[in-house]
Amino acid sequence: MSNLINVKKEAPIGFFDSGIGGLSVLREAIKLLPRENFIYFGDSKNAPYGTKTVDEIKRLSYAAADFLLGKGVKAIVIACNTATSAAASDLRSTYPEIPIIGIEPAIKPAVQLNRRGKILIMATPLTISEKKFNNLMKSFENTSEIIPIPCAGLAELIESGNIESLEIRRFLEIKLKPYLSFDISTIVLGCTHYPFIKDHLSAIVGEDIPIIDGSFGTAKQLRRLLIQKDLINESIEAGKIEIFNSLADSKIIDLSYRLLKQ
């Protein structure tokens, strides 16, 4: 088990996700903390997490966390909504000395926009079925009408890397068609894979509908915890980024670096 007493400020920050989706969160963290070093682990071999059991997701999350701790990280970001729902609490109990930050659907920011209409939340089936998610949704039921939309299969389509594909566009058109006659206030993206297909969504629902996710809020929480624990990297140089993936395939690594630059 790691010991934060011996952790240096220059130590990297670890990120993990079921695949490439968490890169959308890492992208925001790099903007906010440009001098930090980052290690990203994508578990594309076992993707998607959103259709697995809670126990399976916990096992995979522990394996990812152990990989990152073996690299000497000073903090861990669970850059996956599904893994956050299933495993964040257990991971924090197991590693109380390591700052562990999860990601949740950005329902509160959507409600605070105070726009007329329904809030649509797109997420994996497991995220939507989790008690934590339903409690979060219920906490706003008196102020907003929130409609969860389970999107089984979407993360896999994005994971294939062909973000601009007609297959993804058609999937979204079918999924959103029942709601296009409504007044839509906001679309909340409850899976870290989904920000990569925002352009598709805007083309379907209209450029005037805000599409938001929890990436920026997660990056801000990471910065807050690093400041609180006096772990901010004080180097004057830009940080380094290393990406690993459970798939032994250089193509997924190349795709990951490309997505970071989008």
PDB file of N, CA and C in Angstrom, residues 86-169:
ATOM      1  N   ALA A  86     -19.858   2.012  -8.980  1.00  0.00           N
ATOM      2  CA  ALA A  86     -19.704   0.654  -8.452  1.00  0.00           C
ATOM      3  C   ALA A  86     -18.568   0.495  -7.450  1.00  0.00           C
ATOM      4  N   ALA A  87     -17.488   1.272  -7.617  1.00  0.00           N
ATOM      5  CA  ALA A  87     -16.261   0.935  -6.881  1.00  0.00           C
ATOM      6  C   ALA A  87     -15.608   2.063  -6.096  1.00  0.00           C
ATOM      7  N   ALA A  88     -16.015   3.310  -6.290  1.00  0.00           N
ATOM      8  CA  ALA A  88     -15.299   4.426  -5.653  1.00  0.00           C
ATOM      9  C   ALA A  88     -15.263   4.298  -4.137  1.00  0.00           C
ATOM     10  N   SER A  89     -16.394   3.982  -3.536  1.00  0.00           N
ATOM     11  CA  SER A  89     -16.466   3.895  -2.076  1.00  0.00           C
ATOM     12  C   SER A  89     -15.526   2.817  -1.540  1.00  0.00           C
ATOM     13  N   ASP A  90     -15.516   1.650  -2.193  1.00  0.00           N
ATOM     14  CA  ASP A  90     -14.642   0.558  -1.763  1.00  0.00           C
ATOM     15  C   ASP A  90     -13.169   0.918  -1.926  1.00  0.00           C
ATOM     16  N   LEU A  91     -12.831   1.547  -3.039  1.00  0.00           N
ATOM     17  CA  LEU A  91     -11.436   1.926  -3.281  1.00  0.00           C
ATOM     18  C   LEU A  91     -10.957   2.930  -2.235  1.00  0.00           C
ATOM     19  N   ARG A  92     -11.812   3.880  -1.886  1.00  0.00           N
ATOM     20  CA  ARG A  92     -11.427   4.872  -0.869  1.00  0.00           C
ATOM     21  C   ARG A  92     -11.216   4.210   0.487  1.00  0.00           C
ATOM     22  N   SER A  93     -12.026   3.199   0.798  1.00  0.00           N
ATOM     23  CA  SER A  93     -11.862   2.481   2.072  1.00  0.00           C
ATOM     24  C   SER A  93     -10.561   1.688   2.096  1.00  0.00           C
ATOM     25  N   THR A  94     -10.207   1.108   0.950  1.00  0.00           N
ATOM     26  CA  THR A  94      -8.993   0.291   0.866  1.00  0.00           C
ATOM     27  C   THR A  94      -7.732   1.144   0.872  1.00  0.00           C
ATOM     28  N   TYR A  95      -7.810   2.312   0.229  1.00  0.00           N
ATOM     29  CA  TYR A  95      -6.636   3.195   0.103  1.00  0.00           C
ATOM     30  C   TYR A  95      -6.958   4.580   0.688  1.00  0.00           C
ATOM     31  N   PRO A  96      -7.167   4.653   2.014  1.00  0.00           N
ATOM     32  CA  PRO A  96      -7.603   5.925   2.610  1.00  0.00           C
ATOM     33  C   PRO A  96      -6.575   7.045   2.497  1.00  0.00           C
ATOM     34  N   GLU A  97      -5.300   6.673   2.285  1.00  0.00           N
ATOM     35  CA  GLU A  97      -4.247   7.695   2.238  1.00  0.00           C
ATOM     36  C   GLU A  97      -4.048   8.260   0.833  1.00  0.00           C
ATOM     37  N   ILE A  98      -4.744   7.712  -0.163  1.00  0.00           N
ATOM     38  CA  ILE A  98      -4.610   8.182  -1.544  1.00  0.00           C
ATOM     39  C   ILE A  98      -5.851   8.979  -1.933  1.00  0.00           C
ATOM     40  N   PRO A  99      -5.698  10.223  -2.390  1.00  0.00           N
ATOM     41  CA  PRO A  99      -6.869  10.956  -2.889  1.00  0.00           C
ATOM     42  C   PRO A  99      -7.463  10.214  -4.091  1.00  0.00           C
ATOM     43  N   ILE A 100      -8.729   9.849  -3.997  1.00  0.00           N
ATOM     44  CA  ILE A 100      -9.423   9.155  -5.088  1.00  0.00           C
ATOM     45  C   ILE A 100     -10.643   9.976  -5.478  1.00  0.00           C
ATOM     46  N   ILE A 101     -10.661  10.410  -6.728  1.00  0.00           N
ATOM     47  CA  ILE A 101     -11.714  11.286  -7.231  1.00  0.00           C
ATOM     48  C   ILE A 101     -12.525  10.533  -8.264  1.00  0.00           C
ATOM     49  N   GLY A 102     -13.841  10.572  -8.136  1.00  0.00           N
ATOM     50  CA  GLY A 102     -14.712   9.940  -9.117  1.00  0.00           C
ATOM     51  C   GLY A 102     -15.410  10.979  -9.970  1.00  0.00           C
ATOM     52  N   ILE A 103     -16.272  10.509 -10.856  1.00  0.00           N
ATOM     53  CA  ILE A 103     -17.033  11.408 -11.714  1.00  0.00           C
ATOM     54  C   ILE A 103     -18.505  11.033 -11.636  1.00  0.00           C
ATOM     55  N   GLU A 104     -19.360  12.054 -11.581  1.00  0.00           N
ATOM     56  CA  GLU A 104     -20.802  11.827 -11.546  1.00  0.00           C
ATOM     57  C   GLU A 104     -21.468  12.636 -12.648  1.00  0.00           C
ATOM     58  N   PRO A 105     -22.645  12.188 -13.098  1.00  0.00           N
ATOM     59  CA  PRO A 105     -23.371  12.974 -14.103  1.00  0.00           C
ATOM     60  C   PRO A 105     -23.622  14.397 -13.613  1.00  0.00           C
ATOM     61  N   ALA A 106     -23.430  15.361 -14.495  1.00  0.00           N
ATOM     62  CA  ALA A 106     -23.502  16.783 -14.118  1.00  0.00           C
ATOM     63  C   ALA A 106     -24.950  17.268 -14.057  1.00  0.00           C
ATOM     64  N   ILE A 107     -25.741  16.619 -13.187  1.00  0.00           N
ATOM     65  CA  ILE A 107     -27.153  16.995 -13.072  1.00  0.00           C
ATOM     66  C   ILE A 107     -27.297  18.378 -12.448  1.00  0.00           C
ATOM     67  N   LYS A 108     -26.534  18.636 -11.382  1.00  0.00           N
ATOM     68  CA  LYS A 108     -26.653  19.931 -10.697  1.00  0.00           C
ATOM     69  C   LYS A 108     -26.365  21.104 -11.627  1.00  0.00           C
ATOM     70  N   PRO A 109     -25.258  21.087 -12.400  1.00  0.00           N
ATOM     71  CA  PRO A 109     -25.033  22.189 -13.351  1.00  0.00           C
ATOM     72  C   PRO A 109     -26.155  22.328 -14.369  1.00  0.00           C
ATOM     73  N   ALA A 110     -26.748  21.205 -14.771  1.00  0.00           N
ATOM     74  CA  ALA A 110     -27.855  21.260 -15.735  1.00  0.00           C
ATOM     75  C   ALA A 110     -29.069  21.947 -15.120  1.00  0.00           C
ATOM     76  N   VAL A 111     -29.366  21.614 -13.864  1.00  0.00           N
ATOM     77  CA  VAL A 111     -30.497  22.238 -13.166  1.00  0.00           C
ATOM     78  C   VAL A 111     -30.239  23.732 -12.972  1.00  0.00           C
ATOM     79  N   GLN A 112     -28.988  24.078 -12.651  1.00  0.00           N
ATOM     80  CA  GLN A 112     -28.645  25.479 -12.389  1.00  0.00           C
ATOM     81  C   GLN A 112     -28.735  26.366 -13.627  1.00  0.00           C
ATOM     82  N   LEU A 113     -28.725  25.758 -14.813  1.00  0.00           N
ATOM     83  CA  LEU A 113     -28.921  26.554 -16.031  1.00  0.00           C
ATOM     84  C   LEU A 113     -30.317  27.151 -16.079  1.00  0.00           C
ATOM     85  N   ASN A 114     -31.250  26.497 -15.344  1.00  0.00           N
ATOM     86  CA  ASN A 114     -32.611  27.022 -15.191  1.00  0.00           C
ATOM     87  C   ASN A 114     -33.302  27.251 -16.537  1.00  0.00           C
ATOM     88  N   ARG A 115     -33.110  26.326 -17.448  1.00  0.00           N
ATOM     89  CA  ARG A 115     -33.750  26.414 -18.757  1.00  0.00           C
ATOM     90  C   ARG A 115     -35.082  25.657 -18.740  1.00  0.00           C
ATOM     91  N   ARG A 116     -36.013  26.129 -19.553  1.00  0.00           N
ATOM     92  CA  ARG A 116     -37.317  25.473 -19.647  1.00  0.00           C
ATOM     93  C   ARG A 116     -37.173  24.151 -20.403  1.00  0.00           C
ATOM     94  N   GLY A 117     -37.865  23.129 -19.922  1.00  0.00           N
ATOM     95  CA  GLY A 117     -37.855  21.849 -20.618  1.00  0.00           C
ATOM     96  C   GLY A 117     -37.283  20.718 -19.782  1.00  0.00           C
ATOM     97  N   LYS A 118     -37.187  19.574 -20.400  1.00  0.00           N
ATOM     98  CA  LYS A 118     -36.745  18.360 -19.720  1.00  0.00           C
ATOM     99  C   LYS A 118     -35.224  18.190 -19.834  1.00  0.00           C
ATOM    100  N   ILE A 119     -34.625  17.656 -18.781  1.00  0.00           N
ATOM    101  CA  ILE A 119     -33.199  17.334 -18.792  1.00  0.00           C
ATOM    102  C   ILE A 119     -33.057  15.860 -19.158  1.00  0.00           C
ATOM    103  N   LEU A 120     -32.357  15.581 -20.248  1.00  0.00           N
ATOM    104  CA  LEU A 120     -32.109  14.206 -20.666  1.00  0.00           C
ATOM    105  C   LEU A 120     -30.724  13.778 -20.191  1.00  0.00           C
ATOM    106  N   ILE A 121     -30.650  12.617 -19.556  1.00  0.00           N
ATOM    107  CA  ILE A 121     -29.357  12.101 -19.097  1.00  0.00           C
ATOM    108  C   ILE A 121     -29.050  10.812 -19.849  1.00  0.00           C
ATOM    109  N   MET A 122     -27.993  10.840 -20.637  1.00  0.00           N
ATOM    110  CA  MET A 122     -27.554   9.659 -21.376  1.00  0.00           C
ATOM    111  C   MET A 122     -26.456   8.972 -20.572  1.00  0.00           C
ATOM    112  N   ALA A 123     -26.633   7.677 -20.305  1.00  0.00           N
ATOM    113  CA  ALA A 123     -25.655   6.955 -19.484  1.00  0.00           C
ATOM    114  C   ALA A 123     -25.743   5.460 -19.779  1.00  0.00           C
ATOM    115  N   THR A 124     -24.824   4.703 -19.189  1.00  0.00           N
ATOM    116  CA  THR A 124     -24.858   3.248 -19.360  1.00  0.00           C
ATOM    117  C   THR A 124     -25.989   2.667 -18.511  1.00  0.00           C
ATOM    118  N   PRO A 125     -26.480   1.476 -18.862  1.00  0.00           N
ATOM    119  CA  PRO A 125     -27.545   0.860 -18.062  1.00  0.00           C
ATOM    120  C   PRO A 125     -27.166   0.699 -16.594  1.00  0.00           C
ATOM    121  N   LEU A 126     -25.911   0.335 -16.311  1.00  0.00           N
ATOM    122  CA  LEU A 126     -25.533   0.125 -14.917  1.00  0.00           C
ATOM    123  C   LEU A 126     -25.547   1.432 -14.133  1.00  0.00           C
ATOM    124  N   THR A 127     -25.019   2.497 -14.726  1.00  0.00           N
ATOM    125  CA  THR A 127     -25.033   3.794 -14.039  1.00  0.00           C
ATOM    126  C   THR A 127     -26.461   4.189 -13.685  1.00  0.00           C
ATOM    127  N   ILE A 128     -27.376   4.014 -14.626  1.00  0.00           N
ATOM    128  CA  ILE A 128     -28.768   4.415 -14.412  1.00  0.00           C
ATOM    129  C   ILE A 128     -29.454   3.544 -13.364  1.00  0.00           C
ATOM    130  N   SER A 129     -29.036   2.294 -13.235  1.00  0.00           N
ATOM    131  CA  SER A 129     -29.669   1.388 -12.271  1.00  0.00           C
ATOM    132  C   SER A 129     -29.112   1.536 -10.860  1.00  0.00           C
ATOM    133  N   GLU A 130     -27.965   2.202 -10.718  1.00  0.00           N
ATOM    134  CA  GLU A 130     -27.316   2.310  -9.411  1.00  0.00           C
ATOM    135  C   GLU A 130     -28.105   3.219  -8.461  1.00  0.00           C
ATOM    136  N   LYS A 131     -28.142   2.824  -7.196  1.00  0.00           N
ATOM    137  CA  LYS A 131     -28.858   3.589  -6.165  1.00  0.00           C
ATOM    138  C   LYS A 131     -28.314   5.010  -6.049  1.00  0.00           C
ATOM    139  N   LYS A 132     -26.987   5.130  -6.145  1.00  0.00           N
ATOM    140  CA  LYS A 132     -26.355   6.451  -6.012  1.00  0.00           C
ATOM    141  C   LYS A 132     -26.867   7.416  -7.076  1.00  0.00           C
ATOM    142  N   PHE A 133     -26.987   6.927  -8.309  1.00  0.00           N
ATOM    143  CA  PHE A 133     -27.483   7.764  -9.402  1.00  0.00           C
ATOM    144  C   PHE A 133     -28.938   8.151  -9.158  1.00  0.00           C
ATOM    145  N   ASN A 134     -29.748   7.187  -8.740  1.00  0.00           N
ATOM    146  CA  ASN A 134     -31.165   7.470  -8.522  1.00  0.00           C
ATOM    147  C   ASN A 134     -31.390   8.431  -7.366  1.00  0.00           C
ATOM    148  N   ASN A 135     -30.561   8.342  -6.333  1.00  0.00           N
ATOM    149  CA  ASN A 135     -30.651   9.310  -5.233  1.00  0.00           C
ATOM    150  C   ASN A 135     -30.290  10.710  -5.716  1.00  0.00           C
ATOM    151  N   LEU A 136     -29.260  10.788  -6.576  1.00  0.00           N
ATOM    152  CA  LEU A 136     -28.862  12.079  -7.138  1.00  0.00           C
ATOM    153  C   LEU A 136     -29.997  12.669  -7.965  1.00  0.00           C
ATOM    154  N   MET A 137     -30.643  11.834  -8.767  1.00  0.00           N
ATOM    155  CA  MET A 137     -31.734  12.295  -9.613  1.00  0.00           C
ATOM    156  C   MET A 137     -32.930  12.750  -8.766  1.00  0.00           C
ATOM    157  N   LYS A 138     -33.239  11.982  -7.730  1.00  0.00           N
ATOM    158  CA  LYS A 138     -34.374  12.317  -6.867  1.00  0.00           C
ATOM    159  C   LYS A 138     -34.164  13.629  -6.124  1.00  0.00           C
ATOM    160  N   SER A 139     -32.909  13.967  -5.848  1.00  0.00           N
ATOM    161  CA  SER A 139     -32.636  15.202  -5.101  1.00  0.00           C
ATOM    162  C   SER A 139     -33.026  16.450  -5.894  1.00  0.00           C
ATOM    163  N   PHE A 140     -33.243  16.289  -7.199  1.00  0.00           N
ATOM    164  CA  PHE A 140     -33.631  17.435  -8.027  1.00  0.00           C
ATOM    165  C   PHE A 140     -35.032  17.289  -8.616  1.00  0.00           C
ATOM    166  N   GLU A 141     -35.784  16.261  -8.185  1.00  0.00           N
ATOM    167  CA  GLU A 141     -37.061  15.983  -8.838  1.00  0.00           C
ATOM    168  C   GLU A 141     -38.111  17.068  -8.599  1.00  0.00           C
ATOM    169  N   ASN A 142     -37.949  17.854  -7.548  1.00  0.00           N
ATOM    170  CA  ASN A 142     -38.921  18.921  -7.286  1.00  0.00           C
ATOM    171  C   ASN A 142     -38.654  20.185  -8.092  1.00  0.00           C
ATOM    172  N   THR A 143     -37.475  20.264  -8.700  1.00  0.00           N
ATOM    173  CA  THR A 143     -37.131  21.470  -9.458  1.00  0.00           C
ATOM    174  C   THR A 143     -37.054  21.231 -10.960  1.00  0.00           C
ATOM    175  N   SER A 144     -36.824  19.975 -11.372  1.00  0.00           N
ATOM    176  CA  SER A 144     -36.650  19.697 -12.799  1.00  0.00           C
ATOM    177  C   SER A 144     -37.205  18.323 -13.150  1.00  0.00           C
ATOM    178  N   GLU A 145     -37.651  18.193 -14.396  1.00  0.00           N
ATOM    179  CA  GLU A 145     -38.054  16.878 -14.896  1.00  0.00           C
ATOM    180  C   GLU A 145     -36.846  16.256 -15.591  1.00  0.00           C
ATOM    181  N   ILE A 146     -36.381  15.157 -15.028  1.00  0.00           N
ATOM    182  CA  ILE A 146     -35.154  14.519 -15.510  1.00  0.00           C
ATOM    183  C   ILE A 146     -35.494  13.151 -16.087  1.00  0.00           C
ATOM    184  N   ILE A 147     -35.043  12.907 -17.308  1.00  0.00           N
ATOM    185  CA  ILE A 147     -35.330  11.643 -17.988  1.00  0.00           C
ATOM    186  C   ILE A 147     -34.024  10.899 -18.260  1.00  0.00           C
ATOM    187  N   PRO A 148     -33.818   9.742 -17.610  1.00  0.00           N
ATOM    188  CA  PRO A 148     -32.612   8.953 -17.901  1.00  0.00           C
ATOM    189  C   PRO A 148     -32.790   8.137 -19.180  1.00  0.00           C
ATOM    190  N   ILE A 149     -31.765   8.098 -20.006  1.00  0.00           N
ATOM    191  CA  ILE A 149     -31.800   7.337 -21.257  1.00  0.00           C
ATOM    192  C   ILE A 149     -30.651   6.326 -21.241  1.00  0.00           C
ATOM    193  N   PRO A 150     -30.948   5.035 -21.006  1.00  0.00           N
ATOM    194  CA  PRO A 150     -29.879   4.028 -21.041  1.00  0.00           C
ATOM    195  C   PRO A 150     -29.385   3.823 -22.469  1.00  0.00           C
ATOM    196  N   CYS A 151     -28.086   3.851 -22.652  1.00  0.00           N
ATOM    197  CA  CYS A 151     -27.499   3.794 -24.001  1.00  0.00           C
ATOM    198  C   CYS A 151     -26.580   2.587 -24.146  1.00  0.00           C
ATOM    199  N   ALA A 152     -27.123   1.401 -23.928  1.00  0.00           N
ATOM    200  CA  ALA A 152     -26.329   0.179 -24.096  1.00  0.00           C
ATOM    201  C   ALA A 152     -25.791   0.104 -25.518  1.00  0.00           C
ATOM    202  N   GLY A 153     -24.501  -0.113 -25.641  1.00  0.00           N
ATOM    203  CA  GLY A 153     -23.880  -0.254 -26.954  1.00  0.00           C
ATOM    204  C   GLY A 153     -23.175   0.982 -27.467  1.00  0.00           C
ATOM    205  N   LEU A 154     -23.501   2.156 -26.921  1.00  0.00           N
ATOM    206  CA  LEU A 154     -22.910   3.392 -27.441  1.00  0.00           C
ATOM    207  C   LEU A 154     -21.420   3.490 -27.113  1.00  0.00           C
ATOM    208  N   ALA A 155     -21.054   3.141 -25.887  1.00  0.00           N
ATOM    209  CA  ALA A 155     -19.631   3.211 -25.512  1.00  0.00           C
ATOM    210  C   ALA A 155     -18.786   2.303 -26.409  1.00  0.00           C
ATOM    211  N   GLU A 156     -19.332   1.138 -26.766  1.00  0.00           N
ATOM    212  CA  GLU A 156     -18.592   0.224 -27.638  1.00  0.00           C
ATOM    213  C   GLU A 156     -18.378   0.831 -29.021  1.00  0.00           C
ATOM    214  N   LEU A 157     -19.410   1.498 -29.543  1.00  0.00           N
ATOM    215  CA  LEU A 157     -19.275   2.141 -30.854  1.00  0.00           C
ATOM    216  C   LEU A 157     -18.186   3.213 -30.818  1.00  0.00           C
ATOM    217  N   ILE A 158     -18.157   3.986 -29.746  1.00  0.00           N
ATOM    218  CA  ILE A 158     -17.145   5.037 -29.610  1.00  0.00           C
ATOM    219  C   ILE A 158     -15.766   4.413 -29.421  1.00  0.00           C
ATOM    220  N   GLU A 159     -15.724   3.330 -28.662  1.00  0.00           N
ATOM    221  CA  GLU A 159     -14.463   2.636 -28.382  1.00  0.00           C
ATOM    222  C   GLU A 159     -13.804   2.133 -29.668  1.00  0.00           C
ATOM    223  N   SER A 160     -14.610   1.892 -30.702  1.00  0.00           N
ATOM    224  CA  SER A 160     -14.054   1.407 -31.971  1.00  0.00           C
ATOM    225  C   SER A 160     -13.174   2.458 -32.638  1.00  0.00           C
ATOM    226  N   GLY A 161     -13.342   3.727 -32.220  1.00  0.00           N
ATOM    227  CA  GLY A 161     -12.463   4.787 -32.705  1.00  0.00           C
ATOM    228  C   GLY A 161     -12.988   5.572 -33.882  1.00  0.00           C
ATOM    229  N   ASN A 162     -14.038   5.081 -34.521  1.00  0.00           N
ATOM    230  CA  ASN A 162     -14.591   5.779 -35.686  1.00  0.00           C
ATOM    231  C   ASN A 162     -15.666   6.756 -35.221  1.00  0.00           C
ATOM    232  N   ILE A 163     -15.219   7.846 -34.614  1.00  0.00           N
ATOM    233  CA  ILE A 163     -16.122   8.791 -33.955  1.00  0.00           C
ATOM    234  C   ILE A 163     -17.117   9.420 -34.934  1.00  0.00           C
ATOM    235  N   GLU A 164     -16.704   9.612 -36.162  1.00  0.00           N
ATOM    236  CA  GLU A 164     -17.550  10.299 -37.144  1.00  0.00           C
ATOM    237  C   GLU A 164     -18.487   9.354 -37.894  1.00  0.00           C
ATOM    238  N   SER A 165     -18.571   8.101 -37.501  1.00  0.00           N
ATOM    239  CA  SER A 165     -19.281   7.104 -38.304  1.00  0.00           C
ATOM    240  C   SER A 165     -20.783   7.357 -38.385  1.00  0.00           C
ATOM    241  N   LEU A 166     -21.359   6.948 -39.509  1.00  0.00           N
ATOM    242  CA  LEU A 166     -22.809   7.015 -39.691  1.00  0.00           C
ATOM    243  C   LEU A 166     -23.516   6.070 -38.729  1.00  0.00           C
ATOM    244  N   GLU A 167     -22.835   5.007 -38.323  1.00  0.00           N
ATOM    245  CA  GLU A 167     -23.420   4.057 -37.376  1.00  0.00           C
ATOM    246  C   GLU A 167     -23.708   4.733 -36.041  1.00  0.00           C
ATOM    247  N   ILE A 168     -22.775   5.554 -35.581  1.00  0.00           N
ATOM    248  CA  ILE A 168     -22.997   6.296 -34.334  1.00  0.00           C
ATOM    249  C   ILE A 168     -24.124   7.305 -34.511  1.00  0.00           C
ATOM    250  N   ARG A 169     -24.125   8.020 -35.630  1.00  0.00           N
ATOM    251  CA  ARG A 169     -25.195   9.000 -35.885  1.00  0.00           C
ATOM    252  C   ARG A 169     -26.561   8.311 -35.883  1.00  0.00           C
TER     253      ARG A 169
END
